[in-house]
Amino acid sequence: MFVLRSLGGMPVGDATARLHEAIDLVAGIDVSEVPTAEGLGELVEELTRCLRRLDFEFHRLLRSFEARGDHVPLGYRTAKQWCRDRLRMGDAAAATSLKLGRVLIDMPGVSSRWAAGDLGAEHAGAIAKVRTEETREAFGEWEGWLAQQAVDLDMRGLRKVLAKWRLQVDPDSGEPDRIEQDRDAHVSATFQGAVVIDGLLDAIGGAAFKTVFDGIVEELFKADWTEAKTRLGREPLSSELARTPAQRRADALVVMAQRAHVANPSAAARIRPLVVVVAGLDALAGGLAELWNETPLSARQLARILESDPDLERYVYGPGQVPIAYNERHRFFTGKLRRAIQVRDRHCTARGCDRPAEYCDIDHIEAVTAGGRTRPDNGRVACNPDNRARPHRRFHGDPDP
């Protein structure tokens, strides 16, 4: 019988048996005995920490299993084959777990925070992706800091930090001569006549495509919402709309093709790249510029865009990220003031929502009826559903309950 030394000689079977007992205790929790949302939320949060800790141990043991070659005496040529057969994992899941397990030894900061349940496999995997041959030396110095970012930020914020860190450490990682070589697109018909579309665009071309595509998706969403509201005589639920989000995205591609077909190429306006140049934001420290969708740009990429006659916007922010480059005074957030807040916030500021700012409202933090003024420090980006849900919706900057 194998012995798990870290548990003082407890047999492996006993350790896993106790783990099953603990899971049974959780399964026996009567939700009616947790009457408050706060109590149930805290329970789910603590379970998440437990799941992350257990997931770390799974990856740690899987790494040892592969490193010792234990799959060979069990009759498998690779550890991936063993995972597919014995754990019934798919190819992608098996490959991802094995790869993540292998790099844990080079990520001590990530490993310690993962083992404590402070972050999970998604965070660790995102950090591991920026560890390349070009960034290996710097990664060793910054890995602990990156792990702390994973603890402090949500996934959206972490991915943004990682993209900027990699571009600063390895400026060539975002250059056209590397990424543009990998761009491709595939359009093929099935036997039933349906069409399968797949592709990869570079950051600049992708931003131009996504700007138009997201706008059409938003148009279709508003049309579906209006139709459902008229049909039901009330505010509809998302599930009551005529199309699913995936169906709207598919229809948006068709609309793009139809509009391109009827347009006069000689008269049609060229899509001009939008470069948001921001001064005074800590997020842009290091001299990196961004596209509107927050994609960081290297100096060479920025120069390439400037050569293409882009639309340029410049906004200056003072202490506390308060925009100061505006002249208009309105009761509503319009014009330069509205745009400055959009550039600052980039997306809906409701916690857990990342709807792009261009499809959101600019909300008064302190309502006008309560004496709130139309000032930059009293404005924030809020999507329509979250704005309507006030005061029951939490926003970034709101005090914890």
Coordinates of C-alpha atoms in Angstrom, one line a residue:
M1 CA 0.0 0.0 0.0
F2 CA 1.3 3.5 -0.9
V3 CA 1.7 6.0 1.9
L4 CA 1.0 9.7 1.7
R5 CA 3.9 11.1 3.7
S6 CA 2.6 14.6 4.0
L7 CA -0.3 13.3 6.1
G8 CA 1.9 11.6 8.7
G9 CA 1.8 8.2 7.1
M10 CA -2.0 8.1 6.5
P11 CA -2.8 5.6 3.7
V12 CA -3.9 7.1 0.4
G13 CA -7.2 5.3 0.7
D14 CA -7.9 6.9 4.1
A15 CA -7.1 10.3 2.8
T16 CA -9.4 10.1 -0.2
A17 CA -12.1 8.5 2.0
R18 CA -12.0 11.5 4.3
L19 CA -12.2 13.8 1.3
H20 CA -15.4 11.9 0.1
E21 CA -16.8 12.3 3.6
A22 CA -16.2 16.0 3.5
I23 CA -17.9 16.3 0.1
D24 CA -20.9 14.3 1.5
L25 CA -21.2 16.8 4.3
V26 CA -21.3 19.7 1.8
A27 CA -23.9 17.7 -0.3
G28 CA -26.0 17.5 2.9
I29 CA -26.3 21.2 3.3
D30 CA -29.9 22.4 3.3
V31 CA -30.0 25.7 1.4
S32 CA -33.1 26.7 3.4
E33 CA -30.9 26.8 6.5
V34 CA -28.8 29.5 4.8
P35 CA -31.5 32.1 4.5
T36 CA -29.4 35.2 3.5
A37 CA -27.8 35.9 0.1
E38 CA -24.7 37.0 1.9
G39 CA -24.4 33.7 3.8
L40 CA -25.0 31.5 0.7
G41 CA -22.5 33.7 -1.3
E42 CA -19.8 33.3 1.4
L43 CA -20.4 29.5 1.3
V44 CA -20.0 29.4 -2.5
E45 CA -16.8 31.5 -2.2
E46 CA -15.3 29.2 0.4
L47 CA -16.2 26.2 -1.7
T48 CA -14.5 27.8 -4.6
R49 CA -11.3 28.1 -2.5
C50 CA -11.6 24.4 -1.6
L51 CA -12.1 23.4 -5.3
R52 CA -9.0 25.5 -6.3
R53 CA -6.9 23.9 -3.6
L54 CA -8.0 20.4 -4.7
D55 CA -7.4 21.3 -8.3
F56 CA -3.9 22.4 -7.5
E57 CA -3.1 19.0 -5.8
F58 CA -4.6 17.2 -8.9
H59 CA -2.2 19.1 -11.2
R60 CA 0.8 18.6 -8.8
L61 CA 0.2 14.8 -8.6
L62 CA -0.5 14.5 -12.3
R63 CA 2.9 16.3 -13.0
S64 CA 4.6 13.7 -10.8
F65 CA 2.8 10.8 -12.4
E66 CA 4.0 11.9 -15.8
A67 CA 7.5 12.8 -14.7
R68 CA 8.1 9.4 -13.1
G69 CA 6.7 7.7 -16.2
D70 CA 4.1 5.8 -14.1
H71 CA 1.9 5.5 -17.2
V72 CA 4.4 3.2 -18.9
P73 CA 4.1 0.2 -16.5
L74 CA 0.3 0.7 -16.6
G75 CA 0.4 0.0 -20.3
Y76 CA 0.2 3.5 -21.8
R77 CA 2.7 5.1 -24.2
T78 CA 2.0 8.6 -22.9
A79 CA 0.4 10.2 -19.9
K80 CA -2.1 11.8 -22.2
Q81 CA -3.3 8.4 -23.3
W82 CA -3.7 7.4 -19.7
C83 CA -5.7 10.6 -19.0
R84 CA -8.0 9.9 -21.9
D85 CA -8.6 6.3 -21.0
R86 CA -8.6 6.2 -17.2
L87 CA -9.8 9.8 -16.4
R88 CA -12.1 10.0 -19.5
M89 CA -10.7 13.4 -20.4
G90 CA -10.9 14.9 -23.9
D91 CA -7.7 15.5 -25.8
A92 CA -7.7 19.3 -25.2
A93 CA -8.4 18.9 -21.4
A94 CA -5.7 16.3 -21.0
A95 CA -3.1 18.2 -22.9
T96 CA -3.9 21.5 -21.0
S97 CA -3.8 19.8 -17.6
L98 CA -0.5 18.0 -18.4
K99 CA 1.1 21.2 -19.8
L100 CA 0.0 23.3 -16.8
G101 CA 1.4 20.6 -14.4
R102 CA 4.8 20.7 -16.1
V103 CA 5.2 24.5 -15.7
L104 CA 4.3 24.6 -12.0
I105 CA 7.9 24.0 -11.0
D106 CA 8.8 27.3 -12.7
M107 CA 6.0 29.2 -11.1
P108 CA 6.5 29.0 -7.3
G109 CA 4.5 32.2 -6.6
V110 CA 1.6 31.0 -8.7
S111 CA 1.9 27.5 -7.1
S112 CA 1.8 28.8 -3.6
R113 CA -1.2 31.1 -4.2
W114 CA -3.0 28.3 -6.1
A115 CA -2.3 25.8 -3.3
A116 CA -3.9 28.3 -0.9
G117 CA -7.0 28.7 -3.1
D118 CA -6.3 32.3 -3.9
L119 CA -6.3 31.7 -7.6
G120 CA -7.3 28.9 -9.9
A121 CA -6.3 27.0 -13.1
E122 CA -7.6 29.7 -15.3
H123 CA -5.3 32.3 -13.7
A124 CA -2.4 29.9 -13.7
G125 CA -2.9 29.0 -17.3
A126 CA -3.1 32.6 -18.4
I127 CA 0.2 33.4 -16.6
A128 CA 1.9 30.4 -18.0
K129 CA 1.1 31.5 -21.6
V130 CA 3.3 34.6 -21.2
R131 CA 6.3 32.4 -20.2
T132 CA 8.1 31.9 -23.5
E133 CA 11.7 31.5 -24.6
E134 CA 11.9 35.3 -25.1
T135 CA 10.4 36.1 -21.7
R136 CA 11.9 33.3 -19.6
E137 CA 14.5 35.3 -17.8
A138 CA 12.2 38.2 -17.0
F139 CA 9.4 35.9 -16.0
G140 CA 11.5 34.4 -13.2
E141 CA 11.9 37.9 -11.7
W142 CA 8.3 39.0 -12.2
E143 CA 6.4 35.7 -11.6
G144 CA 5.6 36.5 -8.0
W145 CA 4.2 39.9 -9.0
L146 CA 2.1 38.4 -11.8
A147 CA 0.7 35.9 -9.2
Q148 CA -0.3 38.8 -7.0
Q149 CA -2.1 40.5 -9.9
A150 CA -4.1 37.3 -10.4
V151 CA -5.2 37.5 -6.8
D152 CA -6.0 41.2 -7.0
L153 CA -7.7 41.4 -10.4
D154 CA -10.6 39.8 -12.2
M155 CA -9.7 37.7 -15.3
R156 CA -10.3 40.6 -17.6
G157 CA -7.9 42.8 -15.7
L158 CA -5.3 40.0 -15.4
R159 CA -5.3 39.4 -19.2
K160 CA -4.8 43.1 -19.8
V161 CA -1.9 43.2 -17.4
L162 CA -0.3 40.1 -18.9
A163 CA -0.6 41.4 -22.5
K164 CA 1.1 44.7 -21.5
W165 CA 3.8 42.9 -19.4
R166 CA 4.6 40.6 -22.3
L167 CA 4.8 43.5 -24.8
Q168 CA 7.1 45.5 -22.5
V169 CA 9.4 42.5 -21.9
D170 CA 9.3 41.2 -25.5
P171 CA 8.3 44.1 -27.8
D172 CA 8.5 41.8 -30.8
S173 CA 5.7 39.5 -29.4
G174 CA 3.0 41.8 -30.9
E175 CA 4.7 42.8 -34.1
P176 CA 3.1 42.3 -37.5
D177 CA 5.9 40.1 -38.9
R178 CA 5.1 37.5 -36.2
I179 CA 1.3 37.7 -35.7
E180 CA 0.3 38.5 -39.3
Q181 CA 2.0 35.4 -40.6
D182 CA -0.4 33.4 -38.5
R183 CA -3.6 35.1 -39.7
D184 CA -5.9 32.9 -41.7
A185 CA -9.6 32.3 -42.5
H186 CA -11.5 29.3 -43.6
V187 CA -15.0 29.2 -45.2
S188 CA -16.3 25.9 -46.2
A189 CA -19.7 24.3 -47.1
T190 CA -21.1 21.2 -45.4
F191 CA -23.0 18.4 -47.2
Q192 CA -26.2 19.9 -45.9
G193 CA -25.4 23.3 -47.5
A194 CA -24.5 25.1 -44.2
V195 CA -21.3 27.1 -44.1
V196 CA -18.5 26.7 -41.5
I197 CA -16.4 29.8 -40.7
D198 CA -13.2 29.9 -38.8
G199 CA -10.3 32.3 -38.7
L200 CA -7.7 34.3 -36.9
L201 CA -7.0 38.1 -37.4
D202 CA -4.2 40.2 -36.1
A203 CA -4.9 42.8 -33.5
I204 CA -5.3 45.8 -35.8
G205 CA -7.4 44.0 -38.4
G206 CA -9.3 42.2 -35.7
A207 CA -10.2 45.5 -34.0
A208 CA -11.5 46.9 -37.2
F209 CA -13.6 43.8 -37.9
K210 CA -14.9 43.6 -34.3
T211 CA -15.9 47.2 -34.2
V212 CA -18.3 46.7 -37.1
F213 CA -19.4 43.3 -36.1
D214 CA -20.2 44.2 -32.5
G215 CA -22.2 47.2 -33.7
I216 CA -24.4 45.0 -35.9
V217 CA -24.8 42.5 -33.1
E218 CA -26.0 45.3 -30.9
E219 CA -28.5 46.4 -33.6
L220 CA -29.9 42.9 -33.7
F221 CA -30.2 42.7 -30.0
K222 CA -32.1 46.0 -29.8
A223 CA -34.4 44.8 -32.6
D224 CA -35.1 41.5 -30.7
W225 CA -35.6 43.3 -27.5
T226 CA -38.1 45.7 -29.0
E227 CA -40.0 42.9 -30.8
A228 CA -40.2 40.9 -27.6
K229 CA -41.4 43.9 -25.5
T230 CA -44.1 44.6 -28.0
R231 CA -45.2 41.0 -28.1
L232 CA -45.2 40.4 -24.4
G233 CA -46.3 43.9 -23.2
R234 CA -43.5 44.0 -20.6
E235 CA -39.7 44.0 -20.2
P236 CA -38.6 40.6 -21.7
L237 CA -36.2 38.2 -20.2
S238 CA -33.1 37.2 -22.3
S239 CA -34.6 33.8 -22.8
E240 CA -37.7 35.3 -24.3
L241 CA -35.9 37.0 -27.2
A242 CA -36.4 35.6 -30.7
R243 CA -32.7 34.8 -31.2
T244 CA -30.0 33.5 -28.9
P245 CA -26.7 35.4 -28.6
A246 CA -25.0 32.9 -30.9
Q247 CA -27.8 33.2 -33.5
R248 CA -27.5 37.0 -33.5
R249 CA -23.7 36.7 -34.0
A250 CA -24.3 34.4 -36.9
D251 CA -26.9 36.7 -38.4
A252 CA -24.5 39.6 -38.0
L253 CA -22.0 38.0 -40.3
V254 CA -24.7 37.7 -42.9
V255 CA -25.7 41.4 -42.5
M256 CA -22.1 42.4 -42.8
A257 CA -21.9 40.5 -46.1
Q258 CA -25.1 42.0 -47.4
R259 CA -24.1 45.5 -46.5
A260 CA -20.7 45.1 -48.2
H261 CA -22.4 43.7 -51.3
V262 CA -24.8 46.7 -51.8
A263 CA -22.2 49.3 -50.9
N264 CA -20.4 51.3 -53.6
P265 CA -16.7 50.5 -53.1
S266 CA -15.6 53.7 -54.7
A267 CA -17.8 55.8 -52.4
A268 CA -17.7 53.7 -49.3
A269 CA -15.7 55.1 -46.4
R270 CA -12.7 53.2 -45.4
I271 CA -12.7 51.9 -41.9
R272 CA -10.2 54.2 -40.1
P273 CA -8.5 52.7 -37.1
L274 CA -9.2 54.5 -33.8
V275 CA -6.2 55.0 -31.5
V276 CA -7.0 56.2 -28.0
V277 CA -4.1 58.1 -26.7
V278 CA -4.4 58.6 -23.0
A279 CA -2.1 60.6 -20.6
G280 CA -2.0 60.2 -16.9
L281 CA -3.5 56.7 -16.5
D282 CA -1.5 54.3 -14.4
A283 CA -2.7 51.4 -16.6
L284 CA -0.7 52.9 -19.5
A285 CA 2.6 53.3 -17.6
G286 CA 5.5 52.3 -19.7
G287 CA 4.5 54.2 -22.8
L288 CA 2.2 51.7 -24.3
A289 CA -0.7 52.9 -26.5
E290 CA -4.0 51.0 -26.9
L291 CA -6.7 50.4 -29.4
W292 CA -10.2 51.3 -28.2
N293 CA -10.7 47.6 -27.3
E294 CA -7.8 47.8 -24.9
T295 CA -5.4 45.8 -27.0
P296 CA -1.9 47.1 -26.2
L297 CA 0.3 48.2 -29.1
S298 CA 4.0 48.2 -29.5
A299 CA 5.8 51.2 -30.8
R300 CA 6.1 49.6 -34.3
Q301 CA 2.4 48.7 -34.4
L302 CA 1.5 52.3 -33.4
A303 CA 3.7 53.7 -36.1
R304 CA 2.1 51.4 -38.7
I305 CA -1.4 52.7 -37.7
L306 CA -0.3 56.3 -37.8
E307 CA 0.9 55.8 -41.3
S308 CA -2.6 54.7 -42.3
D309 CA -4.2 58.1 -41.5
P310 CA -6.2 57.0 -38.4
D311 CA -8.8 58.9 -36.4
L312 CA -6.9 60.2 -33.3
E313 CA -8.4 61.0 -29.9
R314 CA -6.4 62.5 -27.0
Y315 CA -7.7 62.7 -23.4
V316 CA -5.9 64.0 -20.4
Y317 CA -6.7 62.7 -16.9
G318 CA -5.8 64.3 -13.6
P319 CA -5.5 62.7 -10.1
G320 CA -8.0 59.9 -9.5
Q321 CA -8.4 59.3 -13.3
V322 CA -10.7 62.4 -13.6
P323 CA -10.8 63.6 -17.2
I324 CA -10.0 67.3 -17.5
A325 CA -9.9 67.7 -21.3
Y326 CA -13.5 68.8 -21.9
N327 CA -15.2 72.2 -22.2
E328 CA -18.9 71.5 -22.4
R329 CA -21.5 71.7 -19.6
H330 CA -24.7 69.7 -19.9
R331 CA -27.2 68.1 -17.6
F332 CA -26.6 64.9 -19.5
F333 CA -23.2 63.3 -20.2
T334 CA -22.7 64.2 -23.9
G335 CA -20.0 65.2 -26.3
K336 CA -16.4 65.3 -25.0
L337 CA -17.4 64.7 -21.4
R338 CA -19.2 61.5 -22.3
R339 CA -16.4 60.3 -24.5
A340 CA -13.8 61.0 -21.8
I341 CA -15.7 58.8 -19.3
Q342 CA -16.0 56.1 -22.0
V343 CA -12.3 56.1 -22.6
R344 CA -11.5 56.1 -18.9
D345 CA -13.9 53.2 -18.0
R346 CA -13.9 51.3 -21.3
H347 CA -16.7 49.0 -20.2
C348 CA -19.7 48.7 -17.8
T349 CA -18.5 49.4 -14.3
A350 CA -21.0 47.0 -12.7
R351 CA -19.1 44.2 -11.0
G352 CA -18.9 41.2 -13.2
C353 CA -20.1 43.0 -16.4
D354 CA -17.7 43.8 -19.3
R355 CA -20.2 45.2 -21.9
P356 CA -18.2 47.6 -24.1
A357 CA -18.6 51.3 -23.2
E358 CA -19.9 52.3 -26.6
Y359 CA -23.0 50.2 -26.0
C360 CA -23.6 51.6 -22.5
D361 CA -25.1 54.6 -20.8
I362 CA -23.2 57.2 -18.8
D363 CA -24.8 57.0 -15.4
H364 CA -24.8 59.6 -12.6
I365 CA -23.2 58.0 -9.5
E366 CA -25.2 60.4 -7.3
A367 CA -28.6 60.9 -9.0
V368 CA -29.5 64.3 -10.3
T369 CA -32.6 64.2 -8.2
A370 CA -30.4 63.9 -5.2
G371 CA -28.3 66.8 -6.1
G372 CA -25.7 65.0 -8.2
R373 CA -23.9 67.1 -10.8
T374 CA -23.0 66.2 -14.4
R375 CA -19.3 66.1 -13.6
P376 CA -16.6 63.6 -14.6
D377 CA -16.1 62.4 -11.0
N378 CA -19.9 61.8 -10.8
G379 CA -20.2 59.8 -14.0
R380 CA -19.5 56.1 -14.8
V381 CA -20.2 53.7 -17.6
A382 CA -23.2 51.4 -17.0
C383 CA -25.0 49.2 -19.4
N384 CA -28.8 49.6 -19.7
P385 CA -29.8 46.5 -17.7
D386 CA -27.4 47.3 -14.8
N387 CA -28.4 50.9 -14.9
R388 CA -32.1 50.0 -14.6
A389 CA -31.3 47.6 -11.8
R390 CA -30.0 50.3 -9.4
P391 CA -29.8 50.3 -6.4
H392 CA -29.7 46.5 -6.3
R393 CA -26.6 46.3 -8.5
R394 CA -23.0 46.7 -7.2
F395 CA -20.5 48.8 -9.1
H396 CA -16.8 49.1 -8.9
G397 CA -16.0 51.7 -6.2
D398 CA -19.1 50.9 -4.2
P399 CA -18.3 50.0 -0.5
D400 CA -18.6 46.3 0.3
P401 CA -21.8 45.4 2.1

